[in-house]
Short mmCIF file of C-alpha atoms in Angstrom, two decimals:
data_model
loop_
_atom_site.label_atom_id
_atom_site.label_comp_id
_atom_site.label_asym_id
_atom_site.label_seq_id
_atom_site.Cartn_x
_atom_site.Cartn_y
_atom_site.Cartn_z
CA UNK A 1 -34.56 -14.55 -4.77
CA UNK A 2 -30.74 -13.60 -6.16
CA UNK A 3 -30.40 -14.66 -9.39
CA UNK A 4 -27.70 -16.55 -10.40
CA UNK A 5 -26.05 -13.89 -12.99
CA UNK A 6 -25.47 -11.73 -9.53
CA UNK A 7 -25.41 -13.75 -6.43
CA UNK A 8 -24.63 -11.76 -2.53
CA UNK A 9 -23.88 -13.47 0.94
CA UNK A 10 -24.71 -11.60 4.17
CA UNK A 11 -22.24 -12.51 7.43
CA UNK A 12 -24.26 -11.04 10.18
CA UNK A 13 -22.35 -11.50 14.46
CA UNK A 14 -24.79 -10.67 16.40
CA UNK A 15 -24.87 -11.19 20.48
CA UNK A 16 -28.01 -10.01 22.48
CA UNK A 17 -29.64 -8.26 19.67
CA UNK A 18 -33.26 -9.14 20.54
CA UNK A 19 -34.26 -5.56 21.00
CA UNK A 20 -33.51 -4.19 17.53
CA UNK A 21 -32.70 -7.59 15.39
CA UNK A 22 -36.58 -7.97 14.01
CA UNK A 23 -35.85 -4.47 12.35
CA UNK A 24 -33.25 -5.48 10.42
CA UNK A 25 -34.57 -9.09 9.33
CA UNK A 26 -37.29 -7.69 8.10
CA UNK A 27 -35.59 -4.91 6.07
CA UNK A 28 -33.38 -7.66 4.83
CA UNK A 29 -36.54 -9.84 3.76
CA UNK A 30 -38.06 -6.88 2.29
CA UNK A 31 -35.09 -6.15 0.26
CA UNK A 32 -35.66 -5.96 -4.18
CA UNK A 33 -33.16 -8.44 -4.21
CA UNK A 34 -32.92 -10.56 -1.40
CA UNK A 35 -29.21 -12.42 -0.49
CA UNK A 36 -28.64 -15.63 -2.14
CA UNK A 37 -27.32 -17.26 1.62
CA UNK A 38 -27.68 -15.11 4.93
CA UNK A 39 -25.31 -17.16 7.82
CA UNK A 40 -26.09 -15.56 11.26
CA UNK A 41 -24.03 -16.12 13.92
CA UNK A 42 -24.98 -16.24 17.19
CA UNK A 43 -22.41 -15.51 19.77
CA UNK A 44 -23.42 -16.92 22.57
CA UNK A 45 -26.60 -14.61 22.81
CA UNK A 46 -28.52 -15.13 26.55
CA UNK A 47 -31.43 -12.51 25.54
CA UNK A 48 -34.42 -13.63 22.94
CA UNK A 49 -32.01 -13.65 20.01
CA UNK A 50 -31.83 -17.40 19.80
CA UNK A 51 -35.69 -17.87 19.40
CA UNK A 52 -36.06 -15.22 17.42
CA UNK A 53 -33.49 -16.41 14.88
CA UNK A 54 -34.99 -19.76 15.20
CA UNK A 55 -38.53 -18.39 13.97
CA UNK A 56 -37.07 -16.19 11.29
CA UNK A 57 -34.86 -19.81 9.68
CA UNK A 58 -37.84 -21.80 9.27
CA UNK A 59 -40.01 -19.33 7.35
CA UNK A 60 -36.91 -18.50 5.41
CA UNK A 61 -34.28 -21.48 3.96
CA UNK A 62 -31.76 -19.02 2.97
CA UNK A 63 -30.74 -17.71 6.60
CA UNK A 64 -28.69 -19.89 8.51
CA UNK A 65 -27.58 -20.16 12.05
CA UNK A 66 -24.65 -20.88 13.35
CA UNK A 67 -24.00 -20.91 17.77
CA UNK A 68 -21.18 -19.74 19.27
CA UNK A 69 -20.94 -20.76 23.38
CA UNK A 70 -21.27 -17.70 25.57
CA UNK A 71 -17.75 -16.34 26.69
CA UNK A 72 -19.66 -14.62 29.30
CA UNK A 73 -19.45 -11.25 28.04
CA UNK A 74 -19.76 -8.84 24.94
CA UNK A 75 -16.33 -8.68 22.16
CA UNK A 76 -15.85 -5.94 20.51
CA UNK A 77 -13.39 -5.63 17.74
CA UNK A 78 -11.13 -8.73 17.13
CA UNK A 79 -14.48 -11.00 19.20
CA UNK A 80 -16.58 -9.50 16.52
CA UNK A 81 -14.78 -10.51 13.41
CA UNK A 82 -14.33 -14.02 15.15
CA UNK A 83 -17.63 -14.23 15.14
CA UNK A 84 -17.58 -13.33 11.48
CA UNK A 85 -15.13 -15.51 10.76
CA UNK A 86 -17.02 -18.60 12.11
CA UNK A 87 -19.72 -17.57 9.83
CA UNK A 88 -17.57 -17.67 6.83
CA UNK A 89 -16.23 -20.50 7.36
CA UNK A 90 -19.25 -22.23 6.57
CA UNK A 91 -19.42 -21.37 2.23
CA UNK A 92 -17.62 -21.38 -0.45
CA UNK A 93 -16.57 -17.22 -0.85
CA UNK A 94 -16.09 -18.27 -4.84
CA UNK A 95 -19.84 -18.77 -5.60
CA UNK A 96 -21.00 -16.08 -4.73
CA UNK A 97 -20.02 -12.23 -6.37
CA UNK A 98 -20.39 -10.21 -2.96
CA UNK A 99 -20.02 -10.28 0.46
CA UNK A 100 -21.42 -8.50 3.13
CA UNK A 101 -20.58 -8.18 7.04
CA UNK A 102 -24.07 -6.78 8.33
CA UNK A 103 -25.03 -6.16 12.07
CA UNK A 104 -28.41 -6.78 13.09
CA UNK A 105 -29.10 -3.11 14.39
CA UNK A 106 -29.95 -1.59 11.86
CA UNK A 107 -32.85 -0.65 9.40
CA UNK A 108 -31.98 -1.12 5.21
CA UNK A 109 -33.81 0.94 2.76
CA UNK A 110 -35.82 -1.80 0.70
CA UNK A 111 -33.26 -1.27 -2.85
CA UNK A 112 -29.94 -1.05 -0.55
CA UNK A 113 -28.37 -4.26 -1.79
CA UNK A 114 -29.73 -4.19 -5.58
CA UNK A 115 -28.05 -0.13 -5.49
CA UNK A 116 -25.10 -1.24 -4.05
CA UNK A 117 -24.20 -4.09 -6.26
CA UNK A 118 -25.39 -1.60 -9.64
CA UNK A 119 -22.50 0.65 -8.41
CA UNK A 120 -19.98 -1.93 -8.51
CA UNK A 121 -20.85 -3.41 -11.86
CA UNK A 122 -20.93 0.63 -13.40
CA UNK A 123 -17.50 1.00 -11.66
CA UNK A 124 -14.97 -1.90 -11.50
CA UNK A 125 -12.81 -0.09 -9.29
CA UNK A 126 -14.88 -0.35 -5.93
CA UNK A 127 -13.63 -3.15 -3.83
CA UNK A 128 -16.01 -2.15 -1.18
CA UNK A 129 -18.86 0.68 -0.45
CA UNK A 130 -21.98 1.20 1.01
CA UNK A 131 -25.13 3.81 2.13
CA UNK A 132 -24.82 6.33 4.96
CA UNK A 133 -25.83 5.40 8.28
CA UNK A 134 -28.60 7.82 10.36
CA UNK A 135 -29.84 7.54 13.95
CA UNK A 136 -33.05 8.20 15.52
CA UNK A 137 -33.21 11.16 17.84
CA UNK A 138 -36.39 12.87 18.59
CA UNK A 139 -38.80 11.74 15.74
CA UNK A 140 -35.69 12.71 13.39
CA UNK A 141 -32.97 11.27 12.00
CA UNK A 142 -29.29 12.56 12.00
CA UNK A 143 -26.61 11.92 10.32
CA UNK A 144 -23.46 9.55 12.14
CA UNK A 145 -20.84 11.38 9.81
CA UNK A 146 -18.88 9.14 7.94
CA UNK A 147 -16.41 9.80 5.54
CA UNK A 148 -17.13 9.49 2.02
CA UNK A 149 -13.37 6.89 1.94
CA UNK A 150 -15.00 4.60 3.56
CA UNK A 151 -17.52 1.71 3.27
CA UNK A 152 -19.29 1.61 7.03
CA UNK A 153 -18.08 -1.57 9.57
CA UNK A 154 -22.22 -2.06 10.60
CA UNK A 155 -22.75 -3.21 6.45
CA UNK A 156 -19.97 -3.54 4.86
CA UNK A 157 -20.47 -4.74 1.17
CA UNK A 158 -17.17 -6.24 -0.76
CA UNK A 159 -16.31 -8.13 -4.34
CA UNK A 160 -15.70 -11.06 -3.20
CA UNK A 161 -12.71 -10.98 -5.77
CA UNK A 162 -11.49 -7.95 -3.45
CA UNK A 163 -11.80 -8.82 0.06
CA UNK A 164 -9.86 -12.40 -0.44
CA UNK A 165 -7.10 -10.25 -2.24
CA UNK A 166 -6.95 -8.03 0.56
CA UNK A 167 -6.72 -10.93 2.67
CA UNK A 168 -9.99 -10.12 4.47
CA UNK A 169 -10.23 -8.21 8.14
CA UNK A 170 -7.52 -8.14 10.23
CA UNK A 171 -8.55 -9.63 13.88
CA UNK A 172 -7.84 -6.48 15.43
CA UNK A 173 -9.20 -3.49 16.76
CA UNK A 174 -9.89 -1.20 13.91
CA UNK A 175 -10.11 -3.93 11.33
CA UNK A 176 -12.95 -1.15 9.44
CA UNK A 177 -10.55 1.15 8.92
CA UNK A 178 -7.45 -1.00 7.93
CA UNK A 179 -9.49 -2.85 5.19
CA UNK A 180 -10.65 0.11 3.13
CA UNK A 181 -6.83 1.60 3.36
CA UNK A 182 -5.89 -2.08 2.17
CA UNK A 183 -8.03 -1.31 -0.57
CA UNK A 184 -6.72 1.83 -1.66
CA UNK A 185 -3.20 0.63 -1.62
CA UNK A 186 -4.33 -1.95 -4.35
CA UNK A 187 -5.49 0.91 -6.49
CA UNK A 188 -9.25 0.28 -5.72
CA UNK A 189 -11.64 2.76 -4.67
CA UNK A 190 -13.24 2.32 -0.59
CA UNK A 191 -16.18 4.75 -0.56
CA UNK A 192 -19.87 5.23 0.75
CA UNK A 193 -22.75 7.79 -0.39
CA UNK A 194 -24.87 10.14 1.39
CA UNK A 195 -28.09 9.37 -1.11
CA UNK A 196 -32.13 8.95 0.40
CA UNK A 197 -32.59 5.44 -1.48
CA UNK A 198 -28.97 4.24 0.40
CA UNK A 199 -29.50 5.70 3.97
CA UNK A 200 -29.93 3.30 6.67
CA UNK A 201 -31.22 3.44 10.29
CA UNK A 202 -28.69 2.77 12.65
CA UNK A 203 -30.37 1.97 15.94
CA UNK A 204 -27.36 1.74 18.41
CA UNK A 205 -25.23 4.69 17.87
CA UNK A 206 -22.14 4.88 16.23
CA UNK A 207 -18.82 4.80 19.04
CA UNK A 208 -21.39 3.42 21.59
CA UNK A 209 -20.04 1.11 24.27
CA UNK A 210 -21.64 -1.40 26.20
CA UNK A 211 -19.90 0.71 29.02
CA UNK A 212 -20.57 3.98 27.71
CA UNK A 213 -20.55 5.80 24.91
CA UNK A 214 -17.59 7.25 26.31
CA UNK A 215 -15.02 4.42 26.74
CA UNK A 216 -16.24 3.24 23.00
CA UNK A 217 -15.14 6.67 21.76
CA UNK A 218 -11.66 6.44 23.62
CA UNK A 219 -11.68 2.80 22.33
CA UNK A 220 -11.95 4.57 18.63
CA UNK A 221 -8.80 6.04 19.67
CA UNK A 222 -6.79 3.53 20.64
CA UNK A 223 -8.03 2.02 17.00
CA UNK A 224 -6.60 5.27 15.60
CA UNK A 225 -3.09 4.64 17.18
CA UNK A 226 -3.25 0.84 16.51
CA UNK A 227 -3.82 1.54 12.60
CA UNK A 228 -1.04 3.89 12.82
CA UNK A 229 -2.47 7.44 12.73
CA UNK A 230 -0.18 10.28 13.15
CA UNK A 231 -1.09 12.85 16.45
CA UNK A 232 -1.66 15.83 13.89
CA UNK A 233 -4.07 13.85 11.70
CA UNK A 234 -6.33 12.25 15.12
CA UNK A 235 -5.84 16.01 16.23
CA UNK A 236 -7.74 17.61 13.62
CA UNK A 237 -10.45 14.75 13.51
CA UNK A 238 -11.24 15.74 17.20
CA UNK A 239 -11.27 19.57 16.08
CA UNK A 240 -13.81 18.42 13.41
CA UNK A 241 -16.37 16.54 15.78
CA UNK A 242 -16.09 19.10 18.62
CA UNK A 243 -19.69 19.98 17.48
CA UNK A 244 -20.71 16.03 17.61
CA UNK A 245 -22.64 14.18 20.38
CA UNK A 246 -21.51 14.25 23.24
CA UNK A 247 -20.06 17.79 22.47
CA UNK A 248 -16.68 18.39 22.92
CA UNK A 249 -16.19 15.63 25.71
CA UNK A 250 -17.02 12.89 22.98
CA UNK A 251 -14.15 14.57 20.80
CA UNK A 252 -11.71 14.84 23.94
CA UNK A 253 -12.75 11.34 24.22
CA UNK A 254 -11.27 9.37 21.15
CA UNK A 255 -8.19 12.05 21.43
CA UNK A 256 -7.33 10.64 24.99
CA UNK A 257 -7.61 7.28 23.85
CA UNK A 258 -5.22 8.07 21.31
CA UNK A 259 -2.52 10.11 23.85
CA UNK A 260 -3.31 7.61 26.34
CA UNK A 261 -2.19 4.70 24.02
CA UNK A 262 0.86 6.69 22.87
CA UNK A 263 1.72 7.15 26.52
CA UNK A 264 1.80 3.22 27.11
CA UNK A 265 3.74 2.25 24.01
CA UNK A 266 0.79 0.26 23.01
CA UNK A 267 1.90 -2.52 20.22
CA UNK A 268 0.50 -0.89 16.51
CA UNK A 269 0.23 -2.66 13.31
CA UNK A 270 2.16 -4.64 12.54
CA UNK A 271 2.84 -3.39 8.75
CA UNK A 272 5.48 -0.84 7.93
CA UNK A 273 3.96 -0.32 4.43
CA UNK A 274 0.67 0.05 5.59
CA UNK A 275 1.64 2.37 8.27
CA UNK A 276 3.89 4.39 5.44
CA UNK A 277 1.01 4.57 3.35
CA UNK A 278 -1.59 5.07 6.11
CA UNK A 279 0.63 8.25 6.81
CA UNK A 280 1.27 9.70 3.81
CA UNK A 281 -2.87 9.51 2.46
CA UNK A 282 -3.31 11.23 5.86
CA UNK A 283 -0.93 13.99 5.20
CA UNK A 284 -2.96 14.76 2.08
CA UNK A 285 -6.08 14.95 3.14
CA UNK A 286 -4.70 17.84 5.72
CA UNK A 287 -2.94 19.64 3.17
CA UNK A 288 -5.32 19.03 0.30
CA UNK A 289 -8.90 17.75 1.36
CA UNK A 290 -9.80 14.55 1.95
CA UNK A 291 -11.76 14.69 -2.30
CA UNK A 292 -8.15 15.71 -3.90
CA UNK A 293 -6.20 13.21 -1.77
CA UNK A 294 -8.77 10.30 -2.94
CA UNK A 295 -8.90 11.86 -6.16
CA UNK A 296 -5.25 11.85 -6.51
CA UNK A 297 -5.07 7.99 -5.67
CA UNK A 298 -7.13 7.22 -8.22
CA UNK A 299 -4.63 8.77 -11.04
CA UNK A 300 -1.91 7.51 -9.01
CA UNK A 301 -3.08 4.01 -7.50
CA UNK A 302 -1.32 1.68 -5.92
CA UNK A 303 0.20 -1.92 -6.71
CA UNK A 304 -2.56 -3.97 -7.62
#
């Protein structure tokens, strides 16, 4: 079990998960240091997910459930952190060191937590991080692409200390990207590495939709635009996935959902300083590459 001296909570929203969910319990179990409280919160799940959380409580006292009712249908974004939040609710964020919002599709290598939180402790700076996430395709597995300025939204891992200063996760679409700009705008250092002992099976692919994978890429988009991402900036992402699954439609994808947002006057975020900011770390990475602009941040931070 956790030891006291370093102590880490696991929020996991989870609705209709029975088909991978087992995976990641056990990975979780399995773990060199297990979490000191797990709270899983069932969202109104009409699959096997309630009995299987049932049998995986009483073998282990430090996972809790919590129900949600059913709303009748599958939330992504805002619905998810909801769910999140209704887990949270239920502790104390102050005794415990670090926090992390896990989905239950995914496979952890067995030292993934006990890595993560040695990073932190060698490097006061990182509010949040975590490992690199892989799918299975063909016996194989490849590589999502994620940024290396990031810490992933399927496990994200936080200071505690951190994620209350940042206020926590917006209840909006994009919340995963907001919070680790948050973070750099209080100095601190959002990031995730591509290592073997910190790679992670993700078992529903990355932009995937419960309509499509296709309306959750053009759903990315709209994120984009909500968060406040310039045209050039979303343009140049899509050039850089062209080569990405699906190819080129999945890229044309999350660019329409951008253009398409732009053309409705969708509402963005509402946080001029954010947005400023947002803007401005964009235009480096174009002009400099994406290690100089987060190097450059680090010499220059931001209000703590």
């Amino acid at each position: 079990m956790a030891t006291r001296e370093r102590r880490y909570v696991l929020v996991s929203p989870c609705r209709n998960e029975a088909r991978y969910m087992r995976r990641t319990l056990d990975s979780v179990i399995a773990q060199s240091e297990q979490p000191a409280r797990w709270v899983i919160v069932d969202d109104g799940s009409t699959d096997e997910t309630p009995a299987i959380l049932r049998e995986y409580a009483e073998a282990h006292p430090w996972i809790e459930v919590v129900t949600r009712e059913d709303r009748g249908h599958r939330a992504v974004g805002p619905g998810v952190i909801d769910a999140f939040y209704a887990g949270y609710r239920t502790f104390d964020p102050e005794d415990f060191d670090y926090l992390c919002k896990l989905d239950l599709d995914l496979e952890l290598p067995p030292r993934y937590f006990e890595l993560l939180m040695r990073r932190m402790e060698a490097d006061p700076r990182i509010a949040t991080c975590s490992g690199k996430a892989y799918i299975e395709r063909d016996g194989e597995l490849v590589f999502e692409r994620h940024g290396d300025d990031t810490s992933l939204g399927m496990t994200k891992f936080y200071r505690v200390s951190c994620f209350e200063a940042i206020g926590g996760f917006v209840r909006e679409v994009m919340w995963d990207g907001i919070d680790c700009h948050m973070c750099r705008m209080r100095g601190w250092v959002a990031c995730s590495w591509d290592e073997p002992e910190l790679r992670f099976v993700h078992l529903r692919p990355m932009g995937s939709s419960q309509q499509g994978i296709l309306t959750g890429r053009m759903r990315h988009g709209y994120g984009q635009y909500f968060m406040g991402t310039g045209l050039l900036y979303m343009m140049a992402s899509a050039a850089f996935r062209l080569n990405e699954r699906p190819y080129v439609i999945g890229s044309m994808a999350v660019l329409w959902g951008w253009i398409r947002s732009a053309l409705r006057r969708l509402p963005r975020y509402e946080n001029p300083e954010f947005r400023k900011f947002l803007r401005e770390y964009h235009w480096h990475v174009l002009t400099r590459g994406k290690r100089r602009a987060v190097a450059q941040l680090a010499v220059s931070p931001g209000s703590r």
